[in-house]
């Protein structure tokens, strides 16, 4: 395959990743034909290639480097030549890695692998036995089943097996691992194991994770950076007696939170001293099941706050930029349901203060890669630091939609050593345009107190249209199991103003057709 726009022949060679190589070839061919005034063939034979190493090997054997002899071509304008040259340069930009593993499942694994494929990086998926029919396997060049150490273990345990995941990555020649969110994404032990194996961890440094994956040490770092915090325990609390001592000093109400992890797991609101013992025990048990660590900490509870978070990317050298903020105040059981970017009706002075405090904290920590600084804002407009999420977040899509920056690809490129300038992260040029809203569609039944529902999806048809984005894993015939999180798909609507984006999201939710299991769409429409 070859094309050229002048007397110089252009030779295109297949590289290690067949899909990325073919994308390059087709892009270059289309541009060259257009610039030369030629037309694309009326019909091109098509053949669907099977993903994986076998397909890549067959393709590489079948097609080698090809050069085409020079031919006369019509002259083209300077603008056309510049466009071809620019696109050629983009298509031939070096890939950040050779092969990347998405050490996660479901929609975030799909998101990671799509981003990697666009950067011409080969992808590896992992899955537990209960996930063997999950859609996240399909988008990978290779996929491998994880084995549980004890068959009686919960399904999620397979995704927490650091030793097995790193050994698999090393065996298959993986040079980078993206942890996604949840599971091992905030584990300093996992990041260290990757480093010891010579594999790049697409995320913060081990030191960053040790500081921010534990909410008590993150609190200490915030205080040191002169960022206001809510009164709370300075160390993890492991006994009911320790919890009672805090309540006796600071009073009620208090909120118990898991020291590790997030997503509303291990959170309990306590308004009565008689509830403390049971709430402490249940929070610790839930934290242990979700994150492998049952330690918790306590904070004074702020009534009816807004939950505002600032998206940060750091260079690991003391430099950081913010990508504006998100409002995540619409929650159920401390889990975010609707997210908005930028934060709606936020006082400009407060907005600037949130950005400044976030940057000061992350710069002081020499933070590397993407992370989110989260705050509570009370009724008087005072803000309090609550935590740093040292990873990509579920709601990153709204930030991408209003800034135009692919956060997951930025993560990969920063992890590979690219500078902010090379990635296009210049603070003065990062602006939020319009408004984006995300709704999380889950397989929960609102009429049964949001009990998780299971079954087979008999119909799964997305709504679409201008300004709508879908990130999910569903398909007709898919079996929804009880083993994992109930998130099915994320709808993200973008618009130029508040009314437009709300009308667009409402239309999309009404148009969606998901049959076979109950979902929270009626609840979202009411919200």
XYZ file of C-alpha atoms in Angstrom:
527
model
C 0.000 0.000 0.000
C 1.491 3.326 -0.893
C 0.558 6.846 -1.944
C 2.351 10.096 -2.661
C 1.546 13.703 -3.537
C 4.736 14.677 -5.406
C 7.720 13.034 -7.048
C 8.731 11.568 -3.685
C 7.368 8.091 -2.974
C 5.870 7.498 0.425
C 6.556 4.058 1.902
C 4.293 2.805 4.643
C 5.208 -0.167 6.781
C 3.074 -2.199 9.117
C 4.111 -1.849 12.735
C 3.588 -4.088 15.715
C -0.062 -3.161 16.270
C -2.142 -4.152 13.232
C -5.181 -1.981 13.974
C -3.076 1.110 14.560
C -1.035 0.391 11.444
C -4.086 0.024 9.253
C -5.501 3.248 10.653
C -2.276 4.988 9.654
C -2.359 3.491 6.182
C -5.972 4.416 5.487
C -5.553 7.931 6.853
C -2.428 8.595 4.806
C -3.924 7.055 1.681
C -7.112 9.097 1.934
C -5.197 12.330 2.491
C -2.787 11.655 -0.337
C -5.528 10.713 -2.783
C -7.484 13.831 -1.908
C -4.460 16.079 -2.262
C -3.625 14.484 -5.600
C -7.123 15.044 -6.915
C -7.803 11.297 -7.083
C -10.936 9.491 -5.952
C -11.270 6.609 -3.505
C -12.157 3.298 -5.254
C -15.904 2.753 -5.580
C -15.671 -0.582 -3.818
C -12.903 -1.923 -1.583
C -12.975 -5.588 -0.508
C -13.316 -5.773 3.277
C -12.361 -8.505 5.667
C -12.875 -8.450 9.394
C -9.647 -9.360 11.148
C -9.624 -11.298 14.379
C -7.944 -9.295 17.108
C -4.986 -10.751 18.956
C -1.482 -11.888 18.320
C -2.471 -14.470 15.721
C -4.160 -11.882 13.539
C -1.224 -9.537 13.929
C 1.242 -12.256 12.991
C -0.762 -13.229 9.892
C -1.010 -9.613 8.802
C 2.676 -8.955 9.331
C 3.626 -12.045 7.331
C 1.242 -11.162 4.529
C 2.229 -7.532 4.088
C 5.752 -6.175 4.445
C 7.268 -2.756 3.747
C 5.940 -1.449 0.438
C 7.244 1.375 -1.741
C 5.552 2.723 -4.839
C 7.411 4.179 -7.795
C 6.973 7.933 -8.333
C 4.126 9.033 -10.601
C 3.077 12.423 -11.867
C 0.510 14.115 -9.674
C -1.452 17.316 -10.155
C -0.116 20.311 -8.286
C -1.881 21.102 -5.041
C -2.246 24.263 -3.061
C -0.007 25.081 -0.118
C -2.847 24.646 2.344
C -3.524 21.120 1.096
C 0.164 20.199 1.333
C 0.343 21.635 4.839
C -2.704 19.693 5.914
C -1.275 16.460 4.517
C 2.082 17.118 6.192
C 0.425 17.931 9.509
C -1.737 14.817 9.458
C 1.219 12.693 8.377
C 3.172 13.979 11.371
C 0.278 13.218 13.719
C -0.173 9.740 12.289
C 3.548 8.973 12.615
C 3.940 10.341 16.165
C 5.699 7.805 18.415
C 3.472 5.669 20.624
C 3.941 6.212 24.369
C 4.224 2.435 24.977
C 4.389 -0.828 23.046
C 1.786 -2.760 25.001
C -0.538 -1.596 27.782
C -2.659 -3.602 30.191
C -5.948 -2.300 31.558
C -5.849 -3.743 35.088
C -9.567 -3.343 35.560
C -12.903 -4.393 34.117
C -16.080 -3.142 32.467
C -16.510 0.401 31.135
C -13.249 1.876 32.445
C -11.257 -0.975 30.895
C -13.010 -0.267 27.585
C -12.217 3.442 27.946
C -8.535 2.733 28.625
C -8.147 0.380 25.679
C -9.856 2.748 23.265
C -7.485 5.512 24.300
C -4.478 3.217 23.911
C -5.587 1.988 20.485
C -5.841 5.566 19.231
C -2.229 6.061 20.360
C -1.202 2.922 18.435
C -0.513 0.950 21.602
C -1.310 -2.782 21.752
C -3.743 -3.657 24.547
C -4.195 -6.457 27.065
C -7.362 -7.151 29.041
C -7.761 -9.231 32.176
C -10.972 -10.797 33.437
C -12.290 -13.027 36.171
C -14.203 -16.203 35.397
C -17.490 -14.475 36.226
C -16.539 -11.774 33.695
C -15.759 -14.132 30.825
C -18.548 -12.684 28.657
C -17.813 -9.047 29.505
C -17.541 -6.589 26.653
C -14.217 -5.230 27.890
C -12.528 -8.377 26.506
C -13.574 -7.589 22.946
C -11.667 -4.348 22.500
C -8.318 -5.802 23.550
C -5.674 -7.334 21.318
C -5.202 -10.021 23.983
C -7.242 -11.055 27.017
C -6.375 -13.375 29.877
C -8.414 -14.949 32.633
C -7.368 -14.376 36.232
C -7.556 -17.293 38.635
C -8.778 -16.871 42.198
C -6.485 -18.314 44.870
C -9.500 -19.746 46.635
C -12.529 -20.705 44.494
C -14.750 -19.622 47.376
C -13.412 -16.043 47.251
C -15.606 -13.211 46.025
C -15.373 -12.503 42.281
C -13.667 -9.139 42.840
C -10.700 -10.837 44.540
C -9.259 -11.863 41.180
C -8.822 -8.185 40.278
C -6.970 -7.548 43.560
C -4.267 -10.180 43.013
C -1.165 -8.022 42.526
C 1.234 -10.911 42.152
C -0.789 -12.651 39.443
C -1.525 -9.470 37.472
C 2.090 -8.267 37.430
C 3.423 -11.733 36.550
C 0.978 -11.959 33.654
C 1.949 -8.512 32.417
C 5.639 -9.338 32.563
C 5.149 -12.657 30.778
C 3.234 -11.013 27.926
C 5.669 -8.163 27.358
C 3.460 -5.419 28.793
C 5.429 -2.230 29.395
C 2.649 -0.143 31.010
C -0.343 -0.828 33.256
C -3.293 1.525 33.655
C -5.237 0.686 36.852
C -8.441 2.614 36.039
C -10.497 3.411 39.127
C -11.359 1.193 42.087
C -9.639 -2.160 42.705
C -5.849 -1.535 42.785
C -5.882 2.005 41.389
C -4.872 3.576 44.713
C -2.568 0.789 45.914
C 1.040 1.860 46.542
C 1.934 -1.836 46.737
C 0.640 -2.365 43.198
C 2.522 0.661 41.864
C 5.702 -0.575 43.578
C 5.268 -4.079 42.160
C 4.926 -2.601 38.663
C 8.089 -0.571 39.156
C 10.004 -3.587 40.475
C 8.971 -5.514 37.356
C 10.126 -2.722 35.038
C 6.558 -1.819 34.072
C 5.305 1.780 33.980
C 2.370 2.448 36.300
C 0.067 4.929 34.549
C -0.741 6.968 37.607
C 0.866 8.729 40.567
C 4.175 7.814 42.155
C 4.392 5.347 45.018
C 5.061 8.269 47.370
C 1.969 10.103 46.058
C -0.178 7.023 46.648
C 1.158 6.541 50.164
C 0.170 10.122 50.927
C -3.210 10.357 49.225
C -4.676 6.831 49.120
C -5.018 7.054 52.904
C -7.407 9.878 53.750
C -5.759 10.542 57.110
C -2.305 11.167 55.622
C -3.941 13.203 52.838
C -5.499 15.355 55.530
C -2.083 15.942 57.106
C -0.693 16.965 53.705
C -3.589 19.387 53.181
C -2.996 21.019 56.562
C 0.713 21.367 55.742
C -0.236 23.066 52.446
C -2.535 25.503 54.294
C -5.705 24.049 52.794
C -8.745 24.210 55.136
C -10.002 20.849 56.437
C -13.012 19.523 58.337
C -12.267 18.573 62.000
C -11.474 14.861 62.007
C -9.170 12.102 63.240
C -5.514 12.424 62.292
C -4.943 8.655 62.255
C -7.022 5.673 61.097
C -9.412 4.421 63.759
C -9.449 0.660 64.262
C -11.537 0.311 67.432
C -14.967 1.442 68.571
C -13.328 2.990 71.652
C -11.273 5.276 69.416
C -14.416 6.368 67.584
C -16.178 7.122 70.885
C -13.258 9.219 72.066
C -13.509 11.415 68.953
C -17.269 11.874 69.335
C -16.884 12.790 72.992
C -14.395 15.505 72.027
C -16.104 16.954 68.927
C -19.737 15.982 69.354
C -22.364 14.731 66.908
C -23.176 14.350 64.084
C -20.106 12.624 62.655
C -19.458 10.687 59.471
C -17.411 7.491 59.375
C -15.384 6.947 56.197
C -13.138 4.199 54.869
C -9.526 5.291 55.228
C -8.692 3.674 51.865
C -10.659 3.833 48.620
C -13.770 5.827 47.794
C -17.051 5.581 45.906
C -19.139 5.913 49.052
C -18.013 2.501 50.347
C -17.653 2.278 54.113
C -19.441 5.571 54.853
C -21.939 5.906 57.702
C -23.619 8.987 59.166
C -24.019 8.875 62.950
C -26.444 11.264 64.672
C -27.037 9.286 67.866
C -24.415 7.803 70.208
C -26.389 4.561 70.342
C -25.815 4.101 66.592
C -22.052 4.484 66.809
C -21.097 0.878 67.568
C -23.178 -0.713 64.813
C -22.237 1.981 62.282
C -18.543 1.633 63.058
C -18.664 -2.152 62.630
C -20.624 -2.072 59.360
C -18.418 0.677 57.877
C -15.269 -1.267 58.734
C -16.662 -4.509 57.310
C -17.717 -2.830 54.054
C -14.330 -1.119 53.708
C -12.547 -4.443 54.239
C -14.662 -6.138 51.563
C -14.236 -3.315 49.025
C -10.602 -2.311 49.543
C -8.963 -5.070 51.570
C -8.470 -2.655 54.481
C -11.072 -2.151 57.200
C -9.543 0.940 58.816
C -11.760 4.029 58.984
C -11.598 7.627 60.141
C -14.129 10.104 61.499
C -15.053 13.688 60.596
C -17.584 16.189 61.826
C -20.582 16.053 59.504
C -21.405 19.192 57.497
C -25.110 19.533 56.820
C -26.319 19.928 53.204
C -22.966 20.774 51.606
C -22.058 21.047 47.945
C -19.465 18.546 46.763
C -16.996 20.254 44.417
C -13.883 18.607 42.996
C -10.998 20.005 40.960
C -9.331 17.950 38.216
C -5.532 18.169 38.402
C -2.675 16.797 36.314
C 0.850 16.969 37.768
C 4.247 16.516 36.148
C 5.911 14.938 39.193
C 8.384 17.813 39.461
C 6.285 20.382 41.296
C 4.332 21.533 38.255
C 0.561 21.090 37.952
C -2.392 22.391 35.952
C -6.091 22.287 36.699
C -8.773 21.306 34.201
C -11.538 23.254 35.947
C -13.936 21.725 38.457
C -16.965 19.460 38.696
C -20.059 19.608 40.883
C -20.866 16.151 42.268
C -23.456 17.161 44.853
C -26.242 14.922 43.503
C -25.571 11.705 45.399
C -27.416 8.717 46.805
C -25.945 6.854 49.764
C -22.781 8.934 49.347
C -22.317 7.691 45.784
C -22.335 10.209 42.956
C -25.280 9.955 40.582
C -25.130 13.127 38.458
C -21.978 15.163 37.767
C -21.691 18.602 36.168
C -18.742 20.457 34.649
C -17.987 23.194 35.283
C -19.671 23.589 38.692
C -22.985 25.354 38.141
C -23.685 28.745 39.809
C -20.401 28.764 41.727
C -19.175 32.132 42.993
C -16.142 33.154 40.841
C -14.052 34.044 43.910
C -14.751 30.650 45.464
C -14.015 28.918 42.157
C -10.586 30.580 41.977
C -9.855 29.705 45.607
C -10.672 26.046 44.992
C -8.337 25.990 41.998
C -5.538 27.738 43.911
C -5.784 25.459 46.963
C -5.834 22.348 44.771
C -2.777 23.420 42.809
C -0.868 24.388 45.960
C -1.529 21.008 47.553
C -0.588 18.951 44.497
C 2.470 21.020 43.673
C 3.738 20.701 47.224
C 3.402 16.911 46.910
C 5.170 16.869 43.505
C 2.150 14.998 42.270
C 2.424 12.982 39.058
C -0.360 12.269 36.568
C -4.116 12.752 37.012
C -5.836 13.241 40.350
C -8.819 15.014 41.845
C -8.912 17.272 44.904
C -12.320 17.134 46.569
C -14.002 19.729 48.777
C -17.206 20.311 50.686
C -18.726 23.800 50.494
C -21.102 24.773 53.298
C -24.101 27.103 53.163
C -21.938 30.129 53.919
C -19.555 29.482 51.034
C -16.701 28.103 53.177
C -14.813 25.208 51.621
C -13.144 22.264 53.329
C -10.756 19.705 51.892
C -11.990 16.121 52.232
C -9.720 13.957 50.079
C -7.591 13.460 46.991
C -8.558 10.711 44.572
C -5.159 9.745 43.096
C -6.541 8.198 39.905
C -8.898 8.753 37.000
C -12.519 9.066 38.135
C -15.824 7.768 36.838
C -16.955 11.318 36.049
C -13.867 12.330 34.045
C -16.008 12.393 30.904
C -17.655 15.729 31.749
C -14.251 17.378 32.080
C -13.172 15.946 28.734
C -16.313 17.250 27.059
C -15.921 20.865 28.218
C -12.119 21.140 27.911
C -11.568 19.025 24.788
C -8.702 17.195 26.533
C -8.556 13.393 26.491
C -7.641 12.738 30.119
C -6.844 9.044 29.696
C -4.504 9.665 26.771
C -2.926 12.543 28.696
C -2.307 10.096 31.549
C -0.538 7.695 29.218
C 1.616 10.351 27.615
C 2.597 11.935 30.934
C 3.482 8.473 32.274
C 5.724 7.906 29.248
C 7.700 11.067 30.061
C 6.030 13.655 27.815
C 6.045 17.263 29.024
C 2.955 19.383 29.579
C 3.784 21.339 26.420
C 4.043 18.149 24.353
C 0.681 16.982 25.655
C -0.916 20.408 25.165
C -1.492 21.112 28.853
C -0.848 24.847 29.077
C -2.865 26.442 31.882
C -3.708 29.652 30.040
C -5.114 27.608 27.164
C -7.294 25.290 29.275
C -10.824 26.631 29.385
C -14.264 25.184 29.978
C -16.557 25.732 27.008
C -20.235 25.033 27.506
C -21.646 22.623 30.081
C -21.550 18.839 30.390
C -23.693 16.584 32.584
C -23.149 12.883 33.273
C -25.744 10.403 34.509
C -24.778 6.964 35.765
C -27.212 4.311 34.612
C -27.137 1.337 36.986
C -28.974 -1.978 37.158
C -30.764 -1.017 40.356
C -34.491 -1.020 41.036
C -35.634 2.320 42.516
C -38.968 0.759 43.502
C -37.166 -1.732 45.763
C -34.918 0.721 47.553
C -32.373 0.492 44.709
C -31.769 -3.211 45.150
C -29.366 -4.516 42.467
C -31.169 -6.375 39.696
C -29.852 -9.265 37.627
C -30.924 -11.016 34.452
C -30.391 -11.034 30.695
C -30.603 -7.855 28.617
C -33.250 -8.695 26.036
C -33.059 -5.223 24.495
C -30.130 -2.815 24.776
C -30.454 0.183 22.491
C -28.642 3.445 23.176
C -29.957 6.885 22.577
C -27.569 9.000 20.542
C -27.479 12.256 18.622
C -25.592 15.515 18.686
C -23.830 16.252 21.967
C -24.382 12.794 23.486
C -21.697 10.380 24.602
C -22.034 6.826 25.932
C -19.432 4.895 27.915
C -20.593 1.427 28.891
C -20.467 -2.334 28.470
C -24.013 -3.479 27.738
C -25.272 -5.453 24.748
C -28.413 -7.413 23.899
C -28.045 -10.910 25.334
C -25.645 -9.852 28.078
C -26.222 -11.423 31.484
C -26.068 -8.968 34.368
C -24.565 -10.819 37.326
C -24.581 -9.960 41.034
C -20.812 -10.182 41.399
C -19.708 -6.649 40.510
C -20.688 -3.006 40.658
C -24.078 -2.258 39.105
C -22.860 0.504 36.741
C -24.014 -0.335 33.204
C -23.470 2.812 31.142
C -22.620 6.471 31.597
C -24.505 9.041 29.529
C -22.740 12.374 29.089
C -24.557 15.295 27.476
C -22.830 18.461 26.285
C -24.472 21.780 25.479
C -23.794 25.483 25.211
C -26.050 26.383 28.135
C -27.814 24.831 31.093
C -31.249 24.499 29.509
C -29.877 22.875 26.377
C -27.823 20.244 28.181
C -30.674 19.293 30.529
C -33.119 18.925 27.615
C -30.572 16.809 25.753
C -29.953 14.489 28.705
C -33.683 14.153 29.378
C -34.334 13.209 25.757
C -31.495 10.661 25.826
C -32.749 8.969 28.979
C -36.279 8.817 27.594
C -35.045 7.385 24.304
C -32.834 4.673 25.825
C -34.265 1.155 25.678
C -32.893 -1.297 28.233
C -35.070 -4.358 28.808
C -34.554 -7.501 30.870
C -33.363 -5.820 34.062
C -34.521 -2.845 36.081
C -32.462 0.347 35.855
C -32.380 3.658 37.693
C -33.411 5.636 34.590
C -36.826 6.599 36.061
C -35.018 7.931 39.136
C -32.576 9.905 36.965
C -35.444 11.446 35.013
C -37.076 12.537 38.263
C -33.796 14.058 39.452
